[in-house]
mmCIF file of C-alpha atoms and ligand atoms in Angstrom:
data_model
loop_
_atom_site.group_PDB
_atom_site.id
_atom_site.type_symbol
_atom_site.label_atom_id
_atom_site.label_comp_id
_atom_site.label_asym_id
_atom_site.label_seq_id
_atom_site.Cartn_x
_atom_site.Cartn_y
_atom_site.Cartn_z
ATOM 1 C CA UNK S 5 19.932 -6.449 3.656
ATOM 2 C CA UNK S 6 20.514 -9.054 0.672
ATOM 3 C CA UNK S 7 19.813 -7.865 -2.429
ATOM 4 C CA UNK S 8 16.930 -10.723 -2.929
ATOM 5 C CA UNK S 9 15.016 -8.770 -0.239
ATOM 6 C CA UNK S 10 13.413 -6.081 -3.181
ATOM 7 C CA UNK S 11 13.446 -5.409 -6.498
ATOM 8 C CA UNK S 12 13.336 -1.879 -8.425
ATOM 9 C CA UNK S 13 12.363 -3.134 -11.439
ATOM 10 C CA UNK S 14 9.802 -5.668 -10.620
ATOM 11 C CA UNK S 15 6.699 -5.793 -8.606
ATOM 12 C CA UNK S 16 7.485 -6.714 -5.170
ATOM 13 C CA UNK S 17 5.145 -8.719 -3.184
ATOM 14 C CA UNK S 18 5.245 -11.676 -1.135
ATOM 15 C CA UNK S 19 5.571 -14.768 -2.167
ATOM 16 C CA UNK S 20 4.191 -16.384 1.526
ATOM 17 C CA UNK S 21 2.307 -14.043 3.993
ATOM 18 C CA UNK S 22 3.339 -16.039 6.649
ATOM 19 C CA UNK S 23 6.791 -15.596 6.501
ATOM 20 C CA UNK S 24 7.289 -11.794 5.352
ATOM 21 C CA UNK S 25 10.723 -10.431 5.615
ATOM 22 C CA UNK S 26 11.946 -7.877 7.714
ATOM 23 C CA UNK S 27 11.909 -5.972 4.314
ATOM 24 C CA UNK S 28 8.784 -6.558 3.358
ATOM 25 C CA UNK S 29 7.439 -5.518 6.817
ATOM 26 C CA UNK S 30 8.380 -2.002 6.460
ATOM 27 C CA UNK S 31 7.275 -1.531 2.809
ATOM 28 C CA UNK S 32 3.887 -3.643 2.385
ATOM 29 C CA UNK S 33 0.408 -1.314 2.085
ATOM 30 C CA UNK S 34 -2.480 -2.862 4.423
ATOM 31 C CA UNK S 35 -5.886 -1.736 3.518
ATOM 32 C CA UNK S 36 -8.214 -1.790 5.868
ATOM 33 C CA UNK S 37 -12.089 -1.183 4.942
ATOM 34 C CA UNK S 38 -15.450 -2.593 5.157
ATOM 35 C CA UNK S 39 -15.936 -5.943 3.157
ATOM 36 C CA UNK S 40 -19.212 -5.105 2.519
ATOM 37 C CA UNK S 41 -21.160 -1.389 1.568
ATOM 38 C CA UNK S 42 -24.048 -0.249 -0.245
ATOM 39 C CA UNK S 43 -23.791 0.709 -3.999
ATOM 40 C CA UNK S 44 -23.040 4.442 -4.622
ATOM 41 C CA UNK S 45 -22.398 5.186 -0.954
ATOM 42 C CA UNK S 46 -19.024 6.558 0.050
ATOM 43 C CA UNK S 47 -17.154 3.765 2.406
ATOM 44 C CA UNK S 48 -13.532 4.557 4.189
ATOM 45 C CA UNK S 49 -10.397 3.317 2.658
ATOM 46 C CA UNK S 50 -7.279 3.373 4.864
ATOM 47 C CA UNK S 51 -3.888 2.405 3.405
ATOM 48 C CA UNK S 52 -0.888 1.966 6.215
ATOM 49 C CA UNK S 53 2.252 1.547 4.571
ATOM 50 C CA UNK S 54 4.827 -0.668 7.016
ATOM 51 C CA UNK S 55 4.748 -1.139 10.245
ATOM 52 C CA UNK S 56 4.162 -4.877 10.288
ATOM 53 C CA UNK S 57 4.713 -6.367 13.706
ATOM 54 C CA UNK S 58 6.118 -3.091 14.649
ATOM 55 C CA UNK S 59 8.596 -2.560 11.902
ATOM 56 C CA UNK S 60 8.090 0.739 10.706
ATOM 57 C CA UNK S 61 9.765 2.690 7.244
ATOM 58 C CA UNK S 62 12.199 4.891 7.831
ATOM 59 C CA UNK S 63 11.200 8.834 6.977
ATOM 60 C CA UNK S 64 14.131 10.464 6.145
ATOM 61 C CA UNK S 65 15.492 12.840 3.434
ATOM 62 C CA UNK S 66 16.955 10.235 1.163
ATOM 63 C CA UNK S 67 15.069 7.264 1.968
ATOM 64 C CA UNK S 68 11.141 7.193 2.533
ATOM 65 C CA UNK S 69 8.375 6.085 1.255
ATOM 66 C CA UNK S 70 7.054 8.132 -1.845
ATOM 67 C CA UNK S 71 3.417 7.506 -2.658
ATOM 68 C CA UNK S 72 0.557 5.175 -2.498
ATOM 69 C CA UNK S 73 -2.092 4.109 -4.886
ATOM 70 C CA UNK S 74 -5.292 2.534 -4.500
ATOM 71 C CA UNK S 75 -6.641 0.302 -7.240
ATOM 72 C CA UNK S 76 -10.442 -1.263 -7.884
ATOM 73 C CA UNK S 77 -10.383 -3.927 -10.155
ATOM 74 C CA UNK S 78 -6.898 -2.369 -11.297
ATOM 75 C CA UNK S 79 -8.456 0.660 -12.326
ATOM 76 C CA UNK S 80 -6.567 3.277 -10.063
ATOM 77 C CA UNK S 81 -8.843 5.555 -8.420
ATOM 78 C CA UNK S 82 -6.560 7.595 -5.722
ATOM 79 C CA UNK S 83 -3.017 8.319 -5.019
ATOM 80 C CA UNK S 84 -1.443 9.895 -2.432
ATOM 81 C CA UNK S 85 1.847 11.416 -2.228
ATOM 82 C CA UNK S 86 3.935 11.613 0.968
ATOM 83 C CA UNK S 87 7.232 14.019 1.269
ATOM 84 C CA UNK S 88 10.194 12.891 3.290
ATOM 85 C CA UNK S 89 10.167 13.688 7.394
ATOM 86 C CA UNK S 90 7.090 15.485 7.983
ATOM 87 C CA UNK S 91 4.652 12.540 7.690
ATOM 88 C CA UNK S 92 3.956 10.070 10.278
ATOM 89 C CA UNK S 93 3.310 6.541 9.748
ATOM 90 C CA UNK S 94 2.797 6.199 6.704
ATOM 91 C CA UNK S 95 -1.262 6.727 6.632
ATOM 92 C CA UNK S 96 -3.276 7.776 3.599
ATOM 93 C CA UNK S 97 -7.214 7.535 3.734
ATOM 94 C CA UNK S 98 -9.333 7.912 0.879
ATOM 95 C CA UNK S 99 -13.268 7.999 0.529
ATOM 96 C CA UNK S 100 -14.088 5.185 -2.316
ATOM 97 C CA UNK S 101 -17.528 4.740 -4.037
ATOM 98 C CA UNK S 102 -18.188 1.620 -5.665
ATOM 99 C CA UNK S 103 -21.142 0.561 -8.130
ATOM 100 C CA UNK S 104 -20.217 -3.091 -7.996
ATOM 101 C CA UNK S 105 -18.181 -5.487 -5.950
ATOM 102 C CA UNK S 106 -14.256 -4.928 -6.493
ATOM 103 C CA UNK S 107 -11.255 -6.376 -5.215
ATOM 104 C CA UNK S 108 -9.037 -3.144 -3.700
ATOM 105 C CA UNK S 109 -4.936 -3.963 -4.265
ATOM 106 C CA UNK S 110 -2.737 -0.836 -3.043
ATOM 107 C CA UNK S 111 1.082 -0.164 -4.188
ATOM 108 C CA UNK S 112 3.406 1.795 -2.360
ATOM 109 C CA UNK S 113 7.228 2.805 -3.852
ATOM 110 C CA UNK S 114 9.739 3.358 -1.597
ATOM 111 C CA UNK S 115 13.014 5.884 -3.597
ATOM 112 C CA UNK S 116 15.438 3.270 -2.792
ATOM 113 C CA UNK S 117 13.577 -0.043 -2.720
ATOM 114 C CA UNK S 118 10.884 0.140 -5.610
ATOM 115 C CA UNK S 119 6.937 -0.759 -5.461
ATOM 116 C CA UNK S 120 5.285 -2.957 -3.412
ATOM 117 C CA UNK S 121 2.065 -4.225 -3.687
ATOM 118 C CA UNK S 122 0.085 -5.424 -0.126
ATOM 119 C CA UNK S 123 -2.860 -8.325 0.098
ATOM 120 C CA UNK S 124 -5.770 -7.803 -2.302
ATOM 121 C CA UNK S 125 -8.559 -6.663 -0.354
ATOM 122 C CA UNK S 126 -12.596 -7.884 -1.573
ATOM 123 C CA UNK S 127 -14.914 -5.578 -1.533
ATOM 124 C CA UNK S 128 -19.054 -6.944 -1.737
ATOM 125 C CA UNK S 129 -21.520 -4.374 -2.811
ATOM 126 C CA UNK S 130 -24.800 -5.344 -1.938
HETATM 127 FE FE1 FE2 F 225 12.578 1.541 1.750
#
């Protein structure tokens, strides 16, 4: 692990999505969700933290991963906390309304190797 792998005092988040570290693997949030809903109707929003190609966070007293949050627009409208070894995965789902198209971005903070923020996610409202 080399110490340009993470930050804890800056934003993590890669640089080229192509080539993610073994690092980054385990700590990025993927949203998945429809890219398009209807205005004012509640859509599913579900944020997996890690497990890129397999490579999952450790959950372990000491060393896990310690919330998520969902922004719209950067306006944060959920946040989920997880407590160490009795969660699985890594999985937070959220119900989301939207009045107008927004682009979803989700950060997740791991105790010992800061936030990290996954791929910006469009939503279209029609
Ligand atoms: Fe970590």
């Amino acid at each position: 692990m080399s110490e340009k792998d993470y930050s804890l005092t800056e934003l993590n988040k890669p640089k080229d999505w192509t080539a993610l570290t073994e690092m980054a693997k385990k700590h990025m949030p993927i949203i998945e969700a429809p890219t398009s809903v209807k205005a004012n109707e509640p859509f599913q929003v579900k944020i997996k933290i890690g497990g890129i190609d397999g490579v999952e966070h450790p959950n372990m007293l000491g060393h896990w991963i310690n919330w998520v949050i969902l922004y719209a627009d950067l306006r944060p409208i959920g946040q989920i906390y997880f407590y160490p070894t009795m969660t699985n995965g890594y999985v937070a789902t959220l119900h989301v309304t939207l009045e107008k198209s927004a682009t979803l971005i989700a950060q997740g903070y791991c105790n010992l190797h800061g936030v990290w923020e996954g791929k910006a996610f469009k939503v279209s409202v029609k």
